[in-house]
Structure formats: structure tokens, C-alpha cells
Coordinates of C-alpha atoms in Angstrom, one line a residue:
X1 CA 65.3 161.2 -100.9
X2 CA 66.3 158.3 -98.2
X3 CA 65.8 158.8 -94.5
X4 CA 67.4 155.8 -92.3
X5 CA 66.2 155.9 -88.8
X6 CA 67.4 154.2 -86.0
X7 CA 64.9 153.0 -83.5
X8 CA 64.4 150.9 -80.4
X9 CA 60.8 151.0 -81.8
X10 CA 60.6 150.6 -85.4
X11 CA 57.1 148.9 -85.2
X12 CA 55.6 152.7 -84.7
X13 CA 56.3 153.7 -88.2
X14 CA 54.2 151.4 -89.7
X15 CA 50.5 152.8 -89.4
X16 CA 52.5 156.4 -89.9
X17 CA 54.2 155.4 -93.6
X18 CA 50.7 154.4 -94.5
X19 CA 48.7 156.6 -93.0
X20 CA 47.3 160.0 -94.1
X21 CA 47.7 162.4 -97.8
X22 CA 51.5 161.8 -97.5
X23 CA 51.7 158.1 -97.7
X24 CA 51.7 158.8 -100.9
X25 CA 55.2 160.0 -100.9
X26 CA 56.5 156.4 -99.4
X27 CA 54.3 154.2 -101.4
X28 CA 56.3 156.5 -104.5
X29 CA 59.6 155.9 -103.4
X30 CA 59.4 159.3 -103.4
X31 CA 60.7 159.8 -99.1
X32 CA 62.1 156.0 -99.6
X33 CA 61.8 155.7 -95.4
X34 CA 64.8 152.4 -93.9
X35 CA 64.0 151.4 -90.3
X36 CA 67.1 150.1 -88.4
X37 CA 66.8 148.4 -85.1
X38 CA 70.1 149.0 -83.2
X39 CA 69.1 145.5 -80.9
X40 CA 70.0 143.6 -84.0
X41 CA 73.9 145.4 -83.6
X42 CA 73.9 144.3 -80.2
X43 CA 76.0 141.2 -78.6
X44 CA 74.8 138.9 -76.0
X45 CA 71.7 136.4 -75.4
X46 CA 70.2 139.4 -74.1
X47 CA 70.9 141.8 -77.4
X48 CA 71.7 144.9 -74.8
X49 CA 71.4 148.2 -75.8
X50 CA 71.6 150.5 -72.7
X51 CA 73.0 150.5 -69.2
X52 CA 73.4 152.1 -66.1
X53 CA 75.5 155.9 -66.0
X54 CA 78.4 156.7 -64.7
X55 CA 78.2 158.3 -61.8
X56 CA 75.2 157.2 -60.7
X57 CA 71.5 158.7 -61.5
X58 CA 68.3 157.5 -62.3
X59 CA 67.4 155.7 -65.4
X60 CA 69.4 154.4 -68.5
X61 CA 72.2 155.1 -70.9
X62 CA 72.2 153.6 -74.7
X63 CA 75.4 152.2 -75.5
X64 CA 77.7 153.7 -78.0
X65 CA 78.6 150.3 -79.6
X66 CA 75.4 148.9 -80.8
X67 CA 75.1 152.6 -82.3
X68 CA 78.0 152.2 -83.8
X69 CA 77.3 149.0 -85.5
X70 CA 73.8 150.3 -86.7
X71 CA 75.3 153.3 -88.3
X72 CA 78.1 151.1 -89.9
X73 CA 75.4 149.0 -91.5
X74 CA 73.3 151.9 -92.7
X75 CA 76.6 153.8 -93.9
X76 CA 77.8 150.6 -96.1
X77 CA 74.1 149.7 -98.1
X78 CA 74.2 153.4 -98.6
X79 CA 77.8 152.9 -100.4
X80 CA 78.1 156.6 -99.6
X81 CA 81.5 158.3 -100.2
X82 CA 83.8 159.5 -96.7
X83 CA 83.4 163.2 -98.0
X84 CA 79.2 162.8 -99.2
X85 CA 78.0 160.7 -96.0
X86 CA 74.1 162.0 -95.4
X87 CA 74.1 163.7 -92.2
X88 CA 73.2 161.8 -88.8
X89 CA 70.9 163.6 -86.5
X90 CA 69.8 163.3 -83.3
X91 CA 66.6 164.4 -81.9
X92 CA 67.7 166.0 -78.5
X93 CA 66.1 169.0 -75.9
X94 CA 70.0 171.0 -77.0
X95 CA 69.2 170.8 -80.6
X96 CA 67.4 173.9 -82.8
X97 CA 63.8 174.0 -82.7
X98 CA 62.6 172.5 -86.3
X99 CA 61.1 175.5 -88.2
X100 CA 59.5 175.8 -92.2
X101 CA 62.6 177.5 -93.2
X102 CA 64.3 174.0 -92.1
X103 CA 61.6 171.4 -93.4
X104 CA 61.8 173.3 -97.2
X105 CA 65.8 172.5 -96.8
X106 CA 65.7 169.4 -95.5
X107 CA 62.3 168.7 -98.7
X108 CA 65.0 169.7 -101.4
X109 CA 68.1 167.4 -100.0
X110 CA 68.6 163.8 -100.2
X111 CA 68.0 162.5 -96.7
X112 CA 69.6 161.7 -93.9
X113 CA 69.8 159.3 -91.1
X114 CA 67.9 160.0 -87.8
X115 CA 68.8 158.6 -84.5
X116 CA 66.0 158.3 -82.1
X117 CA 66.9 158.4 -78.3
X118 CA 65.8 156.7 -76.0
X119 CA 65.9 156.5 -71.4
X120 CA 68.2 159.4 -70.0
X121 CA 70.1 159.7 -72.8
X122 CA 72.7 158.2 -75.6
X123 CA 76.3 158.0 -74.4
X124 CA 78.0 161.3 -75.1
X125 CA 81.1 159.8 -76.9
X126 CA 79.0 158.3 -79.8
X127 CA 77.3 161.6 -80.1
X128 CA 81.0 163.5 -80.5
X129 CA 82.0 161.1 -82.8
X130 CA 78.9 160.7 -85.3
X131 CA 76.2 163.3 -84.4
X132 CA 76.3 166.2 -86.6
X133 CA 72.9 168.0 -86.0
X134 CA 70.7 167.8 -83.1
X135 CA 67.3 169.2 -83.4
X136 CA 64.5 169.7 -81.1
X137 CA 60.7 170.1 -81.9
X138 CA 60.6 172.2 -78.7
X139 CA 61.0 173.4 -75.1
X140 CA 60.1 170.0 -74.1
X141 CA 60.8 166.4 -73.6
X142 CA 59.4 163.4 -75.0
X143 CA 59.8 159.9 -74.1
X144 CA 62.3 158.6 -77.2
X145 CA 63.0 160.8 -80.9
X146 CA 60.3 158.6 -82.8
X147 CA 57.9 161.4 -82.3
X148 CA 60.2 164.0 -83.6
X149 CA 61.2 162.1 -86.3
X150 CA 57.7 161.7 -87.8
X151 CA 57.5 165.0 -87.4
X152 CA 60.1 165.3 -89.6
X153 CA 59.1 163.3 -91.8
X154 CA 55.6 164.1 -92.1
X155 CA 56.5 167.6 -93.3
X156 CA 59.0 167.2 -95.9
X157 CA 56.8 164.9 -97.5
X158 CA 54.2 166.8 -97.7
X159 CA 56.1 169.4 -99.8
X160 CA 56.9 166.6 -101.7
X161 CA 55.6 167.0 -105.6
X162 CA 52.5 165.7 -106.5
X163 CA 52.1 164.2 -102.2
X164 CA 49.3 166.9 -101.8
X165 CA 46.3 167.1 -104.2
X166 CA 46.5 170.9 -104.9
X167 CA 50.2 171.8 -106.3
X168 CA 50.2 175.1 -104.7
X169 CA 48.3 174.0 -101.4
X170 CA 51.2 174.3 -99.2
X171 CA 52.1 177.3 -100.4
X172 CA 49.2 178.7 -98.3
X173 CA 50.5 177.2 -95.1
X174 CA 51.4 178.9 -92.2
X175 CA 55.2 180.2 -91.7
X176 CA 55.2 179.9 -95.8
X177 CA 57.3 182.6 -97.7
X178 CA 54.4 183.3 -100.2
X179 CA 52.3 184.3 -97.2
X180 CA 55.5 186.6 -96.0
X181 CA 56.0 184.2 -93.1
X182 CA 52.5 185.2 -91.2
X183 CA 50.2 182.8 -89.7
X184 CA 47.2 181.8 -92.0
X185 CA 44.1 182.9 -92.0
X186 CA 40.7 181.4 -90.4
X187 CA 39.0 179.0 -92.7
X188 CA 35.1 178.3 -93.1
X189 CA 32.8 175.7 -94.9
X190 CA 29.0 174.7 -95.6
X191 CA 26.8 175.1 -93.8
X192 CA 26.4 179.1 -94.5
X193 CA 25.3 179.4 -90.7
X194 CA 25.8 177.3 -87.9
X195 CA 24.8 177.4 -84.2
X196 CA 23.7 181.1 -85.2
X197 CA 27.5 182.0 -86.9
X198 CA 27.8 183.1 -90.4
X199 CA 30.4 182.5 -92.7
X200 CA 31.9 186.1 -93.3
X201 CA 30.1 188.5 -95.6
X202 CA 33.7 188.9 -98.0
X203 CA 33.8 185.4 -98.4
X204 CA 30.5 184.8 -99.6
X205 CA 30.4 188.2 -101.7
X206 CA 32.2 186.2 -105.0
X207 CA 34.5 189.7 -105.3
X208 CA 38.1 188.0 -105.5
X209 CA 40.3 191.1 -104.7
X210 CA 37.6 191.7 -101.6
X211 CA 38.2 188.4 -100.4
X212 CA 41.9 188.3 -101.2
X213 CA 41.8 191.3 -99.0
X214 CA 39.8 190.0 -96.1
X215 CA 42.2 186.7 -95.7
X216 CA 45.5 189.3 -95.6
X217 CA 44.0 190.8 -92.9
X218 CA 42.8 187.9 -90.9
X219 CA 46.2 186.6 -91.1
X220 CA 47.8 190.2 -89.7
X221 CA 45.6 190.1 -87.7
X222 CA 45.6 186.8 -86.6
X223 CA 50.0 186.8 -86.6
X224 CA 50.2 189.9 -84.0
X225 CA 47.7 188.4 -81.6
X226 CA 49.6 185.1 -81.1
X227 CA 53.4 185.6 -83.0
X228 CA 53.6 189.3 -83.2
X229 CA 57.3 187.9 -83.8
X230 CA 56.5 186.9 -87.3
X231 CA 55.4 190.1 -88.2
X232 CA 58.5 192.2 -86.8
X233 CA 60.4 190.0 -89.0
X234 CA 58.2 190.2 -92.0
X235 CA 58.6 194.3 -91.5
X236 CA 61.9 194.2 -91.1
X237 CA 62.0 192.0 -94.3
X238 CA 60.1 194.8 -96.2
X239 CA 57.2 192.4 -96.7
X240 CA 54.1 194.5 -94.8
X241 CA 53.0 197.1 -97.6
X242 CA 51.4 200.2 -96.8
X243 CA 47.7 198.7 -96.4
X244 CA 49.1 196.3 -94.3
X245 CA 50.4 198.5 -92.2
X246 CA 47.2 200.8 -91.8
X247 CA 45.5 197.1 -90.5
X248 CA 48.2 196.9 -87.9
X249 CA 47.2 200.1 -86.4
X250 CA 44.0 199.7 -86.3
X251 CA 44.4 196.8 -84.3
X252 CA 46.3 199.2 -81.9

């Protein structure tokens, strides 16, 4: 898996790539991470990369032709074919929100090349003629893409085999199919009590199916507080059994 990224700022990858559980997935080769500076595509004493808009406005536009260049470069030590190019995405407020159903897509393919953004904006007709996903980490705006794209990156390589110490860890996650999409549960360590709080009585009773029980209900319970969205879906999915339902009324 190979994820190009074009930056402005390429010097903030490096205490990310080896930082944390999933630097093990770059120092693998296993997320093989290329950082491309679009300045070094750029012409002039001065190597430009944005100007002012048309039309007038605050702030700056990135040019389309440095862009250009950048991608060019990335496209030919790729030696992809026309017709198997890996996708170029942008990180912009218009794209889809990046969910768990998209990181396990994006975990199983072979990459693609991410285009940060940066200033008001990246001039529209590079985006018509190379852009063919936008995505958006939220309802919000950030400063350039870098930030989205370590998000990215971050969780696909977790998923990543062998990344996390625990195989089946993630499959405990939050939003994860094997926990029907709900929320996880609340999560508790030594000591037994602290600041007069006890660990709860199931998990300290060494009864598996009791405990098993206990964290299934935590997370319904926990899911219709904040995303009682996730748990329409999971009914509608045929995922809440009948216990699960009697813990959902009880909860009013």
C-alpha cells in the first residue's frame, strides 16, 4: 500500500510516521508513506505556488501548474497504467465525512495520492481535471489537508496486520461491524477503587457470559445516549436481538 501526498508542509509527517503503535506499519513498508513538495514543481527564483483570486477576496489561491507538475512526477515513479492510476484526493469542507466503513476500504486497497490544501483554496480547474474524491473529516475547516491526511493515514494503518499488538483489537473498536456498528463500551483498570469509584461488580465477578453481557449493554446504552443514529441503523440492519432490545426500553 503507497500513499503519495502532496504538501506545502511535508516536514509535519516526520514525528507522525514515527510516532505511536502504527509506526510500525511505515518502518514495514507495510503503508510505504512518499512526501512531495509541490515548491520543488514550481518556476521562478521565488518557487511560487499560490496567488491572488480572480475576482478579488481575501487570501490565496494555489496554482494549478505546480500541481500539475507534482502529480506528473508522482504519476511517472509510480509507472502506473492510464486505466489503473491510484486515485487523487483532496481533503476539502464538500467532500464525504471519513467514516470506518471508508478507512476498512481504503486498509484493503493499494493507496492513493493525497493532496493537501492549503490558503482559500486550490484553483478549481486542476481540481476538474485530476481530483477524483474529496473527503472531509467534518463540518469544519482546518488550516491546510495535512491534518486530515494523518487522519487518514493513521487509521488504515492501524488495521494494518500485525501494526497492533492484539490481532483482533480493532475489532473491538467503535463503529466496527463485529460490535454491529455501536459505540464501545466504558473501560476500567487497577486500582479496584479510586477517588471512592469501583470498578463495576460484572467485571470483577470472573463470569465471562455476565461480563460479555454487561459491556453489550454499556455499549446500547452508551450508542443511544450520544448516536442513537447507530443504533436505528443497526435495527434496521437486523443486528439488535431481542435482549438487546428489552435494554433499550428500559432506558426509555
Amino acid at each position: 500500500m503507497r500513499f503519495d501526498i502532496i504538501t506545502l508542509f511535508p516536514e509535519l509527517f516526520a514525528p507522525f510516521l514515527v510516532s505511536g503503535v502504527t509506526r510500525r506499519a511505515y518502518a514495514s513498508g507495510q503503508v510505504a508513506v512518499h512526501l512531495w513538495n509541490p515548491r520543488d514543481h514550481a518556476e521562478g527564483n521565488y518557487r511560487r505556488v499560490d496567488d491572488r483570486p480572480f475576482g478579488g477576496g481575501p487570501g490565496m489561491v494555489m496554482l494549478a501548474e505546480p500541481l500539475a507538475r507534482c502529480l506528473a512526477a508522482i504519476r511517472a515513479e509510480r509507472g502506473e497504467p492510464q486505466d489503473g492510476q491510484a486515485p487523487l484526493v483532496l481533503f476539502s469542507p464538500i467532500g464525504e465525512s471519513l467514516n470506518h466503513a471508508a478507512v476498512e476500504r481504503w486498509s484493503a486497497s493499494a493507496g492513493a495520492v493525497l493532496l493537501c490544501g492549503r490558503y482559500e483554496g486550490i484553483d478549481q480547474r486542476f481540481v476538474d481535471a485530476h481530483v477524483d474524491l474529496q473527503m472531509s473529516l467534518g463540518d469544519f475547516v482546518l488550516s491546510g489537508g495535512e491534518i486530515a491526511a494523518m487522519a487518514l493515514l493513521d487509521a488504515v494503518a492501524r488495521l494494518q496486520p500485525g501494526v497492533l499488538h492484539d490481532e483482533g483489537s480493532h475489532q473491538l473498536d467503535s463503529f466496527n461491524p463485529a460490535l454491529d456498528g455501536l459505540l464501545d463500551c466504558p473501560h476500567y483498570t487497577r486500582p479496584d477503587e479510586w477517588q471512592g469509584r469501583p470498578v463495576p461488580a460484572p467485571l470483577m465477578s470472573g463470569h465471562h457470559a455476565q461480563i460479555e453481557r454487561w459491556r453489550r449493554d454499556q455499549r446500547l446504552a452508551t450508542t443511544a445516549k450520544h448516536r442513537p443514529d447507530l443504533i436505528d441503523v443497526a435495527r434496521k440492519a437486523g443486528r439488535l436481538a431481542p435482549a438487546d432490545e428489552a435494554v433499550l426500553a428500559k432506558l426509555g
